[in-house]
Amino acid sequence: MSPGQIAFEAYNISRGGKTHDGKPTPPWTELGEGVRGGWEAAGEAANAHGKPSAREVTVEVLRGVAGVAALVGGALPAPFATAVRIVGAAAGAASVGLDQGLTDDQVIARIHRVSRLDVSADDAAIDAAVAGKPHRP
Amino acid sequence: MIRAIGAEGVAWLMAWACATVLCLALQGCGSTLRVHATIADVAGATLDESCSSVQTHRRVQLEEAIAAHEYAEDAAAAVDQVRARWAPALDGCDLVTTAHDAWVDAITLASVSGTYDLAHAVADVRRLLEAWRPLVELLGRVGIDLPAPPPELAGLLSGGAP
């Protein structure tokens, strides 16, 4: 049964098998070509509604990869953990990009910069801890 | 060692495959600027991952050095040793951060001006590669993994896109 016929039959059942003026609804095979075409368009539209697009499926797959990488990465030894984290980061970035359909400018604005290290606070705390220790007698 | 190299190789292959998926799936991936931006993004995330752990590991070792010594003189000597051991890694991360920043700044400026000077871009990428390669060894000496620069990054040197 085609999507159009399924839609038509559902309509028919809900209306008690009657047309708008109380006459029996003709069977699908007796409908005119134009009317059947209209029902097919309605059936296809209903089918398409709610179905994930290829882009949405890809986003979900990449999100899944990023999620699994985050879970598994912490449990692996050093080189493998690094490998898995890199894959997870790339998959996560890809899923975000795909999900949001970013423009060139948006992609550029989101480039991950390397954080500049500042150890001055660490060193100050360490120096204070050293200064707090007793001197050799 | 062989296992480690193998894992890093696989990691890069997969990471850059993901970046390629991103490029291919998004509109306008043919733009040189966008290709540079995509590769700069993944490179930045990778470098940040390794360099941020430099600070964490250094702090832990400094705290351990203090805890291991009762007297200030001994603790100070131990702290100096830890600082000296980590200094090259800190300098290397600083250098690579500067090089990556310059490249990202050039990409950002190009997106505003509408033109991307490939000669300057190639110079930026070359500086990043020159900072990245020795950093792999520097971080390896203090037990931190940094993958070698990916071939896609070097590929930007010949024509602006891998």
PDB file of C-alpha atoms in Angstrom:
ATOM      1  CA  MET A   1       0.000   0.000   0.000  1.00  0.00           C
ATOM      2  CA  SER A   2       1.406   3.397  -0.967  1.00  0.00           C
ATOM      3  CA  PRO A   3       1.765   6.258   1.563  1.00  0.00           C
ATOM      4  CA  GLY A   4      -1.061   8.089  -0.200  1.00  0.00           C
ATOM      5  CA  GLN A   5      -3.408   5.110   0.038  1.00  0.00           C
ATOM      6  CA  ILE A   6      -2.543   4.623   3.725  1.00  0.00           C
ATOM      7  CA  ALA A   7      -3.418   8.272   4.396  1.00  0.00           C
ATOM      8  CA  PHE A   8      -6.608   7.977   2.353  1.00  0.00           C
ATOM      9  CA  GLU A   9      -7.750   4.800   4.131  1.00  0.00           C
ATOM     10  CA  ALA A  10      -7.105   6.368   7.543  1.00  0.00           C
ATOM     11  CA  TYR A  11      -9.171   9.393   6.535  1.00  0.00           C
ATOM     12  CA  ASN A  12     -11.881   7.114   5.232  1.00  0.00           C
ATOM     13  CA  ILE A  13     -12.118   5.130   8.469  1.00  0.00           C
ATOM     14  CA  SER A  14     -12.178   8.272  10.604  1.00  0.00           C
ATOM     15  CA  ARG A  15     -15.064   9.665   8.503  1.00  0.00           C
ATOM     16  CA  GLY A  16     -17.098   6.426   8.744  1.00  0.00           C
ATOM     17  CA  GLY A  17     -16.667   5.647   5.038  1.00  0.00           C
ATOM     18  CA  LYS A  18     -18.756   8.693   4.023  1.00  0.00           C
ATOM     19  CA  THR A  19     -17.961  11.740   1.888  1.00  0.00           C
ATOM     20  CA  HIS A  20     -18.708  15.285   3.064  1.00  0.00           C
ATOM     21  CA  ASP A  21     -22.264  15.042   1.730  1.00  0.00           C
ATOM     22  CA  GLY A  22     -22.995  11.628   3.296  1.00  0.00           C
ATOM     23  CA  LYS A  23     -22.412   9.466   0.226  1.00  0.00           C
ATOM     24  CA  PRO A  24     -20.223   6.325   0.438  1.00  0.00           C
ATOM     25  CA  THR A  25     -16.564   7.120  -0.191  1.00  0.00           C
ATOM     26  CA  PRO A  26     -15.341   5.499  -3.412  1.00  0.00           C
ATOM     27  CA  PRO A  27     -12.509   2.953  -3.081  1.00  0.00           C
ATOM     28  CA  TRP A  28      -8.917   4.070  -3.710  1.00  0.00           C
ATOM     29  CA  THR A  29      -8.813   2.430  -7.112  1.00  0.00           C
ATOM     30  CA  GLU A  30     -11.740   4.506  -8.315  1.00  0.00           C
ATOM     31  CA  LEU A  31     -10.297   7.874  -7.322  1.00  0.00           C
ATOM     32  CA  GLY A  32      -9.197  10.175 -10.093  1.00  0.00           C
ATOM     33  CA  GLU A  33      -5.509  10.468 -10.865  1.00  0.00           C
ATOM     34  CA  GLY A  34      -5.350  14.038  -9.526  1.00  0.00           C
ATOM     35  CA  VAL A  35      -7.008  13.109  -6.230  1.00  0.00           C
ATOM     36  CA  ARG A  36      -4.708  10.100  -5.752  1.00  0.00           C
ATOM     37  CA  GLY A  37      -1.722  12.352  -6.504  1.00  0.00           C
ATOM     38  CA  GLY A  38      -2.893  14.747  -3.775  1.00  0.00           C
ATOM     39  CA  TRP A  39      -3.183  11.903  -1.275  1.00  0.00           C
ATOM     40  CA  GLU A  40       0.290  10.635  -2.262  1.00  0.00           C
ATOM     41  CA  ALA A  41       1.765  14.083  -1.619  1.00  0.00           C
ATOM     42  CA  ALA A  42       0.078  14.190   1.786  1.00  0.00           C
ATOM     43  CA  GLY A  43       1.304  10.667   2.641  1.00  0.00           C
ATOM     44  CA  GLU A  44       4.897  11.441   1.593  1.00  0.00           C
ATOM     45  CA  ALA A  45       4.885  14.664   3.613  1.00  0.00           C
ATOM     46  CA  ALA A  46       3.646  12.812   6.694  1.00  0.00           C
ATOM     47  CA  ASN A  47       6.335  10.155   6.197  1.00  0.00           C
ATOM     48  CA  ALA A  48       9.114  12.711   5.844  1.00  0.00           C
ATOM     49  CA  HIS A  49       8.021  14.588   8.967  1.00  0.00           C
ATOM     50  CA  GLY A  50      10.108  13.595  11.979  1.00  0.00           C
ATOM     51  CA  LYS A  51      12.573  11.507   9.987  1.00  0.00           C
ATOM     52  CA  PRO A  52      16.166  12.477  10.741  1.00  0.00           C
ATOM     53  CA  SER A  53      18.115  13.920   7.824  1.00  0.00           C
ATOM     54  CA  ALA A  54      21.558  12.579   6.853  1.00  0.00           C
ATOM     55  CA  ARG A  55      23.080  15.613   8.596  1.00  0.00           C
ATOM     56  CA  GLU A  56      21.164  14.880  11.812  1.00  0.00           C
ATOM     57  CA  VAL A  57      22.204  11.213  11.714  1.00  0.00           C
ATOM     58  CA  THR A  58      25.853  12.247  11.232  1.00  0.00           C
ATOM     59  CA  VAL A  59      25.616  14.665  14.156  1.00  0.00           C
ATOM     60  CA  GLU A  60      24.257  11.897  16.384  1.00  0.00           C
ATOM     61  CA  VAL A  61      26.993   9.476  15.295  1.00  0.00           C
ATOM     62  CA  LEU A  62      29.723  12.068  15.958  1.00  0.00           C
ATOM     63  CA  ARG A  63      28.180  12.934  19.319  1.00  0.00           C
ATOM     64  CA  GLY A  64      28.183   9.242  20.152  1.00  0.00           C
ATOM     65  CA  VAL A  65      31.853   8.926  19.198  1.00  0.00           C
ATOM     66  CA  ALA A  66      32.727  11.974  21.334  1.00  0.00           C
ATOM     67  CA  GLY A  67      30.745  10.597  24.282  1.00  0.00           C
ATOM     68  CA  VAL A  68      32.304   7.142  24.085  1.00  0.00           C
ATOM     69  CA  ALA A  69      35.777   8.686  23.722  1.00  0.00           C
ATOM     70  CA  ALA A  70      35.205  10.761  26.866  1.00  0.00           C
ATOM     71  CA  LEU A  71      34.093   7.682  28.801  1.00  0.00           C
ATOM     72  CA  VAL A  72      36.778   5.315  27.534  1.00  0.00           C
ATOM     73  CA  GLY A  73      39.649   7.850  27.405  1.00  0.00           C
ATOM     74  CA  GLY A  74      40.030   8.103  31.156  1.00  0.00           C
ATOM     75  CA  ALA A  75      40.274   4.357  31.619  1.00  0.00           C
ATOM     76  CA  LEU A  76      43.081   3.730  29.128  1.00  0.00           C
ATOM     77  CA  PRO A  77      46.876   3.917  29.592  1.00  0.00           C
ATOM     78  CA  ALA A  78      48.707   7.080  28.488  1.00  0.00           C
ATOM     79  CA  PRO A  79      49.277   6.844  24.715  1.00  0.00           C
ATOM     80  CA  PHE A  80      45.886   5.305  24.050  1.00  0.00           C
ATOM     81  CA  ALA A  81      44.106   7.783  26.325  1.00  0.00           C
ATOM     82  CA  THR A  82      45.682  10.685  24.402  1.00  0.00           C
ATOM     83  CA  ALA A  83      44.698   9.093  21.112  1.00  0.00           C
ATOM     84  CA  VAL A  84      41.105   8.588  22.208  1.00  0.00           C
ATOM     85  CA  ARG A  85      40.836  12.123  23.612  1.00  0.00           C
ATOM     86  CA  ILE A  86      42.019  13.632  20.326  1.00  0.00           C
ATOM     87  CA  VAL A  87      39.456  11.610  18.403  1.00  0.00           C
ATOM     88  CA  GLY A  88      36.773  12.626  20.895  1.00  0.00           C
ATOM     89  CA  ALA A  89      37.663  16.321  20.612  1.00  0.00           C
ATOM     90  CA  ALA A  90      37.578  16.207  16.830  1.00  0.00           C
ATOM     91  CA  ALA A  91      34.284  14.316  16.781  1.00  0.00           C
ATOM     92  CA  GLY A  92      32.757  16.723  19.287  1.00  0.00           C
ATOM     93  CA  ALA A  93      33.858  19.753  17.279  1.00  0.00           C
ATOM     94  CA  ALA A  94      32.556  18.172  14.088  1.00  0.00           C
ATOM     95  CA  SER A  95      29.161  17.400  15.639  1.00  0.00           C
ATOM     96  CA  VAL A  96      28.782  20.962  16.904  1.00  0.00           C
ATOM     97  CA  GLY A  97      29.749  22.368  13.524  1.00  0.00           C
ATOM     98  CA  LEU A  98      27.353  20.111  11.676  1.00  0.00           C
ATOM     99  CA  ASP A  99      24.538  20.619  14.132  1.00  0.00           C
ATOM    100  CA  GLN A 100      24.704  24.369  13.860  1.00  0.00           C
ATOM    101  CA  GLY A 101      25.444  24.572  10.135  1.00  0.00           C
ATOM    102  CA  LEU A 102      28.153  27.109  10.812  1.00  0.00           C
ATOM    103  CA  THR A 103      29.176  29.792   8.356  1.00  0.00           C
ATOM    104  CA  ASP A 104      32.841  30.450   7.535  1.00  0.00           C
ATOM    105  CA  ASP A 105      32.944  33.333  10.002  1.00  0.00           C
ATOM    106  CA  GLN A 106      31.457  31.188  12.752  1.00  0.00           C
ATOM    107  CA  VAL A 107      33.954  28.384  12.111  1.00  0.00           C
ATOM    108  CA  ILE A 108      36.780  30.918  12.305  1.00  0.00           C
ATOM    109  CA  ALA A 109      35.428  32.454  15.501  1.00  0.00           C
ATOM    110  CA  ARG A 110      35.372  28.995  17.106  1.00  0.00           C
ATOM    111  CA  ILE A 111      38.995  28.018  16.352  1.00  0.00           C
ATOM    112  CA  HIS A 112      40.431  26.413  19.477  1.00  0.00           C
ATOM    113  CA  ARG A 113      43.331  28.542  20.691  1.00  0.00           C
ATOM    114  CA  VAL A 114      46.132  27.140  22.824  1.00  0.00           C
ATOM    115  CA  SER A 115      45.862  28.522  26.356  1.00  0.00           C
ATOM    116  CA  ARG A 116      48.988  30.416  27.345  1.00  0.00           C
ATOM    117  CA  LEU A 117      50.453  28.844  30.470  1.00  0.00           C
ATOM    118  CA  ASP A 118      50.888  31.055  33.517  1.00  0.00           C
ATOM    119  CA  VAL A 119      52.659  29.355  36.402  1.00  0.00           C
ATOM    120  CA  SER A 120      53.187  32.499  38.471  1.00  0.00           C
ATOM    121  CA  ALA A 121      50.359  31.666  40.896  1.00  0.00           C
ATOM    122  CA  ASP A 122      51.643  28.090  41.271  1.00  0.00           C
ATOM    123  CA  ASP A 123      55.166  29.336  41.924  1.00  0.00           C
ATOM    124  CA  ALA A 124      54.002  31.912  44.467  1.00  0.00           C
ATOM    125  CA  ALA A 125      52.115  29.224  46.385  1.00  0.00           C
ATOM    126  CA  ILE A 126      55.116  26.884  46.263  1.00  0.00           C
ATOM    127  CA  ASP A 127      57.491  29.622  47.446  1.00  0.00           C
ATOM    128  CA  ALA A 128      55.150  30.382  50.340  1.00  0.00           C
ATOM    129  CA  ALA A 129      55.036  26.698  51.272  1.00  0.00           C
ATOM    130  CA  VAL A 130      58.848  26.512  51.234  1.00  0.00           C
ATOM    131  CA  ALA A 131      59.094  29.669  53.339  1.00  0.00           C
ATOM    132  CA  GLY A 132      56.713  28.127  55.869  1.00  0.00           C
ATOM    133  CA  LYS A 133      59.020  25.177  56.520  1.00  0.00           C
ATOM    134  CA  PRO A 134      61.486  25.234  59.428  1.00  0.00           C
ATOM    135  CA  HIS A 135      65.150  25.913  58.739  1.00  0.00           C
ATOM    136  CA  ARG A 136      67.757  23.245  59.303  1.00  0.00           C
ATOM    137  CA  PRO A 137      69.006  23.540  62.919  1.00  0.00           C
TER     138      PRO A 137
ATOM    139  CA  MET B   1      57.717   2.729  22.031  1.00  0.00           C
ATOM    140  CA  ILE B   2      56.421   1.099  18.869  1.00  0.00           C
ATOM    141  CA  ARG B   3      53.027   0.708  20.505  1.00  0.00           C
ATOM    142  CA  ALA B   4      53.037   4.374  21.473  1.00  0.00           C
ATOM    143  CA  ILE B   5      53.936   5.515  17.960  1.00  0.00           C
ATOM    144  CA  GLY B   6      51.273   3.232  16.551  1.00  0.00           C
ATOM    145  CA  ALA B   7      48.622   4.613  18.879  1.00  0.00           C
ATOM    146  CA  GLU B   8      49.572   8.197  18.035  1.00  0.00           C
ATOM    147  CA  GLY B   9      49.488   7.407  14.339  1.00  0.00           C
ATOM    148  CA  VAL B  10      46.033   5.908  14.618  1.00  0.00           C
ATOM    149  CA  ALA B  11      44.907   8.850  16.755  1.00  0.00           C
ATOM    150  CA  TRP B  12      46.004  11.350  14.171  1.00  0.00           C
ATOM    151  CA  LEU B  13      44.479   9.381  11.360  1.00  0.00           C
ATOM    152  CA  MET B  14      41.124   9.266  13.126  1.00  0.00           C
ATOM    153  CA  ALA B  15      41.280  12.834  14.415  1.00  0.00           C
ATOM    154  CA  TRP B  16      41.996  14.215  10.994  1.00  0.00           C
ATOM    155  CA  ALA B  17      39.388  11.950   9.463  1.00  0.00           C
ATOM    156  CA  CYS B  18      36.863  13.567  11.813  1.00  0.00           C
ATOM    157  CA  ALA B  19      38.102  17.021  10.834  1.00  0.00           C
ATOM    158  CA  THR B  20      37.736  16.054   7.181  1.00  0.00           C
ATOM    159  CA  VAL B  21      34.164  14.909   7.838  1.00  0.00           C
ATOM    160  CA  LEU B  22      33.498  18.323   9.341  1.00  0.00           C
ATOM    161  CA  CYS B  23      34.983  20.056   6.322  1.00  0.00           C
ATOM    162  CA  LEU B  24      33.162  17.952   3.777  1.00  0.00           C
ATOM    163  CA  ALA B  25      29.827  18.092   5.532  1.00  0.00           C
ATOM    164  CA  LEU B  26      29.690  21.836   6.058  1.00  0.00           C
ATOM    165  CA  GLN B  27      28.905  24.259   3.295  1.00  0.00           C
ATOM    166  CA  GLY B  28      31.809  26.118   1.777  1.00  0.00           C
ATOM    167  CA  CYS B  29      34.467  23.614   2.716  1.00  0.00           C
ATOM    168  CA  GLY B  30      36.247  24.404  -0.539  1.00  0.00           C
ATOM    169  CA  SER B  31      37.359  27.764   0.848  1.00  0.00           C
ATOM    170  CA  THR B  32      41.087  27.792   1.629  1.00  0.00           C
ATOM    171  CA  LEU B  33      40.377  29.960   4.642  1.00  0.00           C
ATOM    172  CA  ARG B  34      37.902  27.423   5.968  1.00  0.00           C
ATOM    173  CA  VAL B  35      40.306  24.527   5.457  1.00  0.00           C
ATOM    174  CA  HIS B  36      42.983  26.467   7.360  1.00  0.00           C
ATOM    175  CA  ALA B  37      40.478  27.287  10.104  1.00  0.00           C
ATOM    176  CA  THR B  38      39.424  23.640  10.451  1.00  0.00           C
ATOM    177  CA  ILE B  39      43.005  22.389  10.660  1.00  0.00           C
ATOM    178  CA  ALA B  40      43.997  25.226  13.031  1.00  0.00           C
ATOM    179  CA  ASP B  41      41.081  24.255  15.283  1.00  0.00           C
ATOM    180  CA  VAL B  42      42.084  20.606  15.617  1.00  0.00           C
ATOM    181  CA  ALA B  43      45.775  21.539  15.956  1.00  0.00           C
ATOM    182  CA  GLY B  44      44.888  24.028  18.702  1.00  0.00           C
ATOM    183  CA  ALA B  45      42.832  21.483  20.614  1.00  0.00           C
ATOM    184  CA  THR B  46      45.646  18.919  20.418  1.00  0.00           C
ATOM    185  CA  LEU B  47      48.372  21.331  21.526  1.00  0.00           C
ATOM    186  CA  ASP B  48      46.168  22.710  24.303  1.00  0.00           C
ATOM    187  CA  GLU B  49      45.474  19.206  25.602  1.00  0.00           C
ATOM    188  CA  SER B  50      49.184  18.430  25.992  1.00  0.00           C
ATOM    189  CA  CYS B  51      50.375  21.860  27.137  1.00  0.00           C
ATOM    190  CA  SER B  52      47.678  22.273  29.772  1.00  0.00           C
ATOM    191  CA  SER B  53      48.821  19.012  31.346  1.00  0.00           C
ATOM    192  CA  VAL B  54      52.350  20.492  31.601  1.00  0.00           C
ATOM    193  CA  GLN B  55      51.153  22.947  34.220  1.00  0.00           C
ATOM    194  CA  THR B  56      49.184  20.306  36.111  1.00  0.00           C
ATOM    195  CA  HIS B  57      52.028  17.768  36.222  1.00  0.00           C
ATOM    196  CA  ARG B  58      54.568  20.454  37.163  1.00  0.00           C
ATOM    197  CA  ARG B  59      52.435  21.662  40.070  1.00  0.00           C
ATOM    198  CA  VAL B  60      51.981  18.106  41.352  1.00  0.00           C
ATOM    199  CA  GLN B  61      55.743  17.484  41.239  1.00  0.00           C
ATOM    200  CA  LEU B  62      56.475  20.764  43.003  1.00  0.00           C
ATOM    201  CA  GLU B  63      54.036  19.868  45.773  1.00  0.00           C
ATOM    202  CA  GLU B  64      55.610  16.422  46.056  1.00  0.00           C
ATOM    203  CA  ALA B  65      59.078  17.995  46.302  1.00  0.00           C
ATOM    204  CA  ILE B  66      57.941  20.145  49.226  1.00  0.00           C
ATOM    205  CA  ALA B  67      56.175  17.293  50.973  1.00  0.00           C
ATOM    206  CA  ALA B  68      59.260  15.083  50.685  1.00  0.00           C
ATOM    207  CA  HIS B  69      61.535  17.454  52.621  1.00  0.00           C
ATOM    208  CA  GLU B  70      61.323  18.571  56.199  1.00  0.00           C
ATOM    209  CA  TYR B  71      63.571  21.620  56.052  1.00  0.00           C
ATOM    210  CA  ALA B  72      63.210  24.755  53.944  1.00  0.00           C
ATOM    211  CA  GLU B  73      66.734  24.509  52.488  1.00  0.00           C
ATOM    212  CA  ASP B  74      66.170  20.969  51.183  1.00  0.00           C
ATOM    213  CA  ALA B  75      62.686  21.771  49.914  1.00  0.00           C
ATOM    214  CA  ALA B  76      63.989  24.855  48.096  1.00  0.00           C
ATOM    215  CA  ALA B  77      66.720  22.819  46.369  1.00  0.00           C
ATOM    216  CA  ALA B  78      64.225  20.141  45.345  1.00  0.00           C
ATOM    217  CA  VAL B  79      61.801  22.790  44.047  1.00  0.00           C
ATOM    218  CA  ASP B  80      64.592  24.366  41.990  1.00  0.00           C
ATOM    219  CA  GLN B  81      65.320  20.983  40.410  1.00  0.00           C
ATOM    220  CA  VAL B  82      61.683  20.466  39.459  1.00  0.00           C
ATOM    221  CA  ARG B  83      61.471  23.978  37.995  1.00  0.00           C
ATOM    222  CA  ALA B  84      64.629  23.417  35.954  1.00  0.00           C
ATOM    223  CA  ARG B  85      63.293  20.087  34.653  1.00  0.00           C
ATOM    224  CA  TRP B  86      60.037  21.665  33.466  1.00  0.00           C
ATOM    225  CA  ALA B  87      61.463  24.959  32.115  1.00  0.00           C
ATOM    226  CA  PRO B  88      62.131  23.683  28.555  1.00  0.00           C
ATOM    227  CA  ALA B  89      58.597  22.267  28.311  1.00  0.00           C
ATOM    228  CA  LEU B  90      57.116  25.577  29.474  1.00  0.00           C
ATOM    229  CA  ASP B  91      59.241  27.517  26.970  1.00  0.00           C
ATOM    230  CA  GLY B  92      58.282  25.110  24.181  1.00  0.00           C
ATOM    231  CA  CYS B  93      54.579  25.478  24.946  1.00  0.00           C
ATOM    232  CA  ASP B  94      54.954  29.252  25.032  1.00  0.00           C
ATOM    233  CA  LEU B  95      56.612  29.202  21.615  1.00  0.00           C
ATOM    234  CA  VAL B  96      53.999  26.951  20.036  1.00  0.00           C
ATOM    235  CA  THR B  97      51.190  29.028  21.563  1.00  0.00           C
ATOM    236  CA  THR B  98      52.652  32.201  20.040  1.00  0.00           C
ATOM    237  CA  ALA B  99      52.999  30.536  16.631  1.00  0.00           C
ATOM    238  CA  HIS B 100      49.459  29.122  16.699  1.00  0.00           C
ATOM    239  CA  ASP B 101      48.040  32.465  17.882  1.00  0.00           C
ATOM    240  CA  ALA B 102      49.723  34.268  14.974  1.00  0.00           C
ATOM    241  CA  TRP B 103      48.196  31.828  12.494  1.00  0.00           C
ATOM    242  CA  VAL B 104      44.715  32.098  14.018  1.00  0.00           C
ATOM    243  CA  ASP B 105      45.007  35.905  14.093  1.00  0.00           C
ATOM    244  CA  ALA B 106      45.894  35.889  10.385  1.00  0.00           C
ATOM    245  CA  ILE B 107      42.890  33.675   9.606  1.00  0.00           C
ATOM    246  CA  THR B 108      40.612  35.919  11.681  1.00  0.00           C
ATOM    247  CA  LEU B 109      41.897  39.096  10.012  1.00  0.00           C
ATOM    248  CA  ALA B 110      41.466  37.490   6.606  1.00  0.00           C
ATOM    249  CA  SER B 111      37.831  36.700   7.379  1.00  0.00           C
ATOM    250  CA  VAL B 112      37.264  40.413   8.038  1.00  0.00           C
ATOM    251  CA  SER B 113      39.268  41.787   5.115  1.00  0.00           C
ATOM    252  CA  GLY B 114      38.022  39.145   2.676  1.00  0.00           C
ATOM    253  CA  THR B 115      41.513  38.221   1.456  1.00  0.00           C
ATOM    254  CA  TYR B 116      43.888  35.591   2.744  1.00  0.00           C
ATOM    255  CA  ASP B 117      47.549  36.133   1.976  1.00  0.00           C
ATOM    256  CA  LEU B 118      48.781  32.588   1.343  1.00  0.00           C
ATOM    257  CA  ALA B 119      52.439  33.591   1.520  1.00  0.00           C
ATOM    258  CA  HIS B 120      51.941  34.872   5.053  1.00  0.00           C
ATOM    259  CA  ALA B 121      49.763  31.877   5.932  1.00  0.00           C
ATOM    260  CA  VAL B 122      52.500  29.500   4.796  1.00  0.00           C
ATOM    261  CA  ALA B 123      55.019  31.407   6.937  1.00  0.00           C
ATOM    262  CA  ASP B 124      52.690  31.101   9.953  1.00  0.00           C
ATOM    263  CA  VAL B 125      52.210  27.365   9.405  1.00  0.00           C
ATOM    264  CA  ARG B 126      55.975  26.887   8.992  1.00  0.00           C
ATOM    265  CA  ARG B 127      56.647  28.692  12.294  1.00  0.00           C
ATOM    266  CA  LEU B 128      54.063  26.492  14.001  1.00  0.00           C
ATOM    267  CA  LEU B 129      55.667  23.333  12.608  1.00  0.00           C
ATOM    268  CA  GLU B 130      59.112  24.531  13.691  1.00  0.00           C
ATOM    269  CA  ALA B 131      57.808  25.074  17.226  1.00  0.00           C
ATOM    270  CA  TRP B 132      55.761  21.854  17.310  1.00  0.00           C
ATOM    271  CA  ARG B 133      58.411  19.321  16.218  1.00  0.00           C
ATOM    272  CA  PRO B 134      60.923  19.927  19.065  1.00  0.00           C
ATOM    273  CA  LEU B 135      58.067  20.195  21.565  1.00  0.00           C
ATOM    274  CA  VAL B 136      57.194  16.527  20.966  1.00  0.00           C
ATOM    275  CA  GLU B 137      60.605  15.558  22.358  1.00  0.00           C
ATOM    276  CA  LEU B 138      60.591  18.182  25.127  1.00  0.00           C
ATOM    277  CA  LEU B 139      57.246  16.994  26.448  1.00  0.00           C
ATOM    278  CA  GLY B 140      58.261  13.354  26.013  1.00  0.00           C
ATOM    279  CA  ARG B 141      61.171  13.981  28.433  1.00  0.00           C
ATOM    280  CA  VAL B 142      58.703  14.922  31.167  1.00  0.00           C
ATOM    281  CA  GLY B 143      56.339  12.061  30.355  1.00  0.00           C
ATOM    282  CA  ILE B 144      53.683  13.963  28.383  1.00  0.00           C
ATOM    283  CA  ASP B 145      52.433  12.699  25.039  1.00  0.00           C
ATOM    284  CA  LEU B 146      52.198  15.131  22.151  1.00  0.00           C
ATOM    285  CA  PRO B 147      51.555  13.621  18.719  1.00  0.00           C
ATOM    286  CA  ALA B 148      53.898  14.627  15.909  1.00  0.00           C
ATOM    287  CA  PRO B 149      52.537  17.351  13.601  1.00  0.00           C
ATOM    288  CA  PRO B 150      50.009  15.772  11.253  1.00  0.00           C
ATOM    289  CA  PRO B 151      50.821  15.526   7.539  1.00  0.00           C
ATOM    290  CA  GLU B 152      47.756  17.697   6.783  1.00  0.00           C
ATOM    291  CA  LEU B 153      49.446  20.601   8.562  1.00  0.00           C
ATOM    292  CA  ALA B 154      52.634  20.210   6.552  1.00  0.00           C
ATOM    293  CA  GLY B 155      50.440  19.844   3.469  1.00  0.00           C
ATOM    294  CA  LEU B 156      49.318  23.463   3.915  1.00  0.00           C
ATOM    295  CA  LEU B 157      52.867  24.545   3.059  1.00  0.00           C
ATOM    296  CA  SER B 158      52.394  23.418  -0.526  1.00  0.00           C
ATOM    297  CA  GLY B 159      49.429  25.230  -1.963  1.00  0.00           C
ATOM    298  CA  GLY B 160      47.440  26.377   1.012  1.00  0.00           C
ATOM    299  CA  ALA B 161      45.250  23.288   1.385  1.00  0.00           C
ATOM    300  CA  PRO B 162      46.024  19.638   2.084  1.00  0.00           C
TER     301      PRO B 162
END
